Amino acid sequence: MKIYPFDKLSKCDLVIDAVYEGGKKGNVGDDPINKILPVGNQGGFRYAGSLDNLKYVVLYTSGENIDWPDTIDTETGIFQYYGDNKKPGHELHDTKKNLNHFN
């Protein structure tokens, strides 16, 4: 398995099953995704461009929420993602970034 250290992320390739290490400062700047791809560092849907002119979208999950277990079926490639809005009494699509409606 390939492991990319945090200080090398800006020049690394995206490789299936690789590990991309986070930083050690204890804040959102430790997130490895936006070091590899220029997207935001909060939320499940992170995008480049604007909502009116998307360049690409990155879907992020930590896989740590046992009540809402995001999963991928490695046979079919189908990713089951529960989204950013996991609070009872809120519409599924009612999120701060208005991104839980991609098809």
Coordinates of C-alpha atoms in Angstrom, one line a residue:
M1 CA 0.0 0.0 0.0
K2 CA 1.3 3.4 -0.9
I3 CA 1.4 6.0 1.9
Y4 CA 1.7 9.7 1.0
P5 CA 3.0 12.0 3.9
F6 CA 1.1 15.3 4.5
D7 CA 4.1 17.4 3.3
K8 CA 4.1 15.6 -0.1
L9 CA 0.4 15.8 -1.0
S10 CA 0.5 18.7 -3.3
K11 CA 2.6 16.6 -5.8
C12 CA 1.1 13.2 -5.3
D13 CA -1.0 11.1 -7.6
L14 CA -4.5 9.7 -6.7
V15 CA -4.0 6.0 -6.3
I16 CA -6.7 3.4 -5.3
D17 CA -6.2 2.1 -1.8
A18 CA -3.4 4.6 -1.0
V19 CA -3.2 6.4 2.3
Y20 CA -3.0 10.2 2.3
E21 CA -1.8 11.3 5.7
G22 CA -3.3 14.4 7.4
G23 CA -1.5 17.2 9.2
K24 CA -0.8 17.3 12.9
K25 CA -2.0 20.8 14.0
G26 CA -5.4 19.7 15.1
N27 CA -7.5 21.9 12.9
V28 CA -9.2 21.8 9.5
G29 CA -5.9 22.6 7.8
D30 CA -4.9 19.1 8.5
D31 CA -7.4 17.7 6.0
P32 CA -5.4 16.1 3.1
I33 CA -8.1 16.4 0.4
N34 CA -7.7 20.1 -0.4
K35 CA -3.9 19.6 -0.6
I36 CA -4.4 17.1 -3.4
L37 CA -7.4 18.7 -5.1
P38 CA -8.3 22.4 -4.7
V39 CA -11.7 22.0 -3.0
G40 CA -13.1 23.0 0.4
N41 CA -12.1 21.3 3.6
Q42 CA -15.6 20.9 5.3
G43 CA -18.7 18.9 4.5
G44 CA -19.2 15.7 2.5
F45 CA -19.6 17.4 -0.9
R46 CA -16.6 19.5 -1.7
Y47 CA -16.3 21.2 -5.1
A48 CA -14.1 23.2 -7.4
G49 CA -15.8 26.1 -9.2
S50 CA -19.1 27.5 -8.2
L51 CA -22.6 25.9 -7.9
D52 CA -23.5 27.5 -11.2
N53 CA -20.3 26.3 -12.9
L54 CA -18.9 23.1 -11.2
K55 CA -15.6 21.8 -12.4
Y56 CA -15.7 18.7 -10.3
V57 CA -17.1 17.4 -7.0
V58 CA -15.3 15.4 -4.3
L59 CA -17.4 13.2 -2.0
Y60 CA -15.8 12.9 1.5
T61 CA -16.6 10.5 4.3
S62 CA -14.7 9.5 7.4
G63 CA -16.6 6.3 7.6
E64 CA -16.7 6.8 11.4
N65 CA -20.4 7.4 11.9
I66 CA -21.9 4.0 13.0
D67 CA -25.5 5.3 13.0
W68 CA -25.1 6.5 9.3
P69 CA -22.6 4.0 7.8
D70 CA -21.5 5.2 4.4
T71 CA -20.4 2.2 2.4
I72 CA -19.0 1.2 -1.0
D73 CA -19.8 -2.1 -2.7
T74 CA -16.5 -3.1 -4.3
E75 CA -18.2 -5.5 -6.7
T76 CA -20.6 -2.9 -8.2
G77 CA -18.8 0.3 -7.4
I78 CA -22.0 1.7 -5.8
F79 CA -21.4 4.1 -3.0
Q80 CA -24.1 4.5 -0.4
Y81 CA -23.7 8.0 1.1
Y82 CA -26.0 9.4 3.8
G83 CA -25.1 13.0 3.2
D84 CA -24.3 16.0 5.4
N85 CA -27.8 16.4 6.9
K86 CA -28.1 13.8 9.6
K87 CA -30.3 15.8 12.1
P88 CA -33.8 14.6 12.7
G89 CA -36.6 17.0 11.6
H90 CA -34.6 18.5 8.7
E91 CA -35.3 17.9 5.0
L92 CA -32.6 15.7 3.3
H93 CA -31.8 18.5 0.8
D94 CA -31.8 21.3 3.4
T95 CA -28.1 21.8 3.9
K96 CA -25.9 24.9 4.2
K97 CA -24.2 24.3 0.9
N98 CA -27.4 23.0 -0.8
L99 CA -25.4 20.0 -2.1
N100 CA -27.4 16.9 -1.1
H101 CA -29.2 16.8 -4.4
F102 CA -26.7 15.5 -6.9
N103 CA -27.9 12.8 -9.3

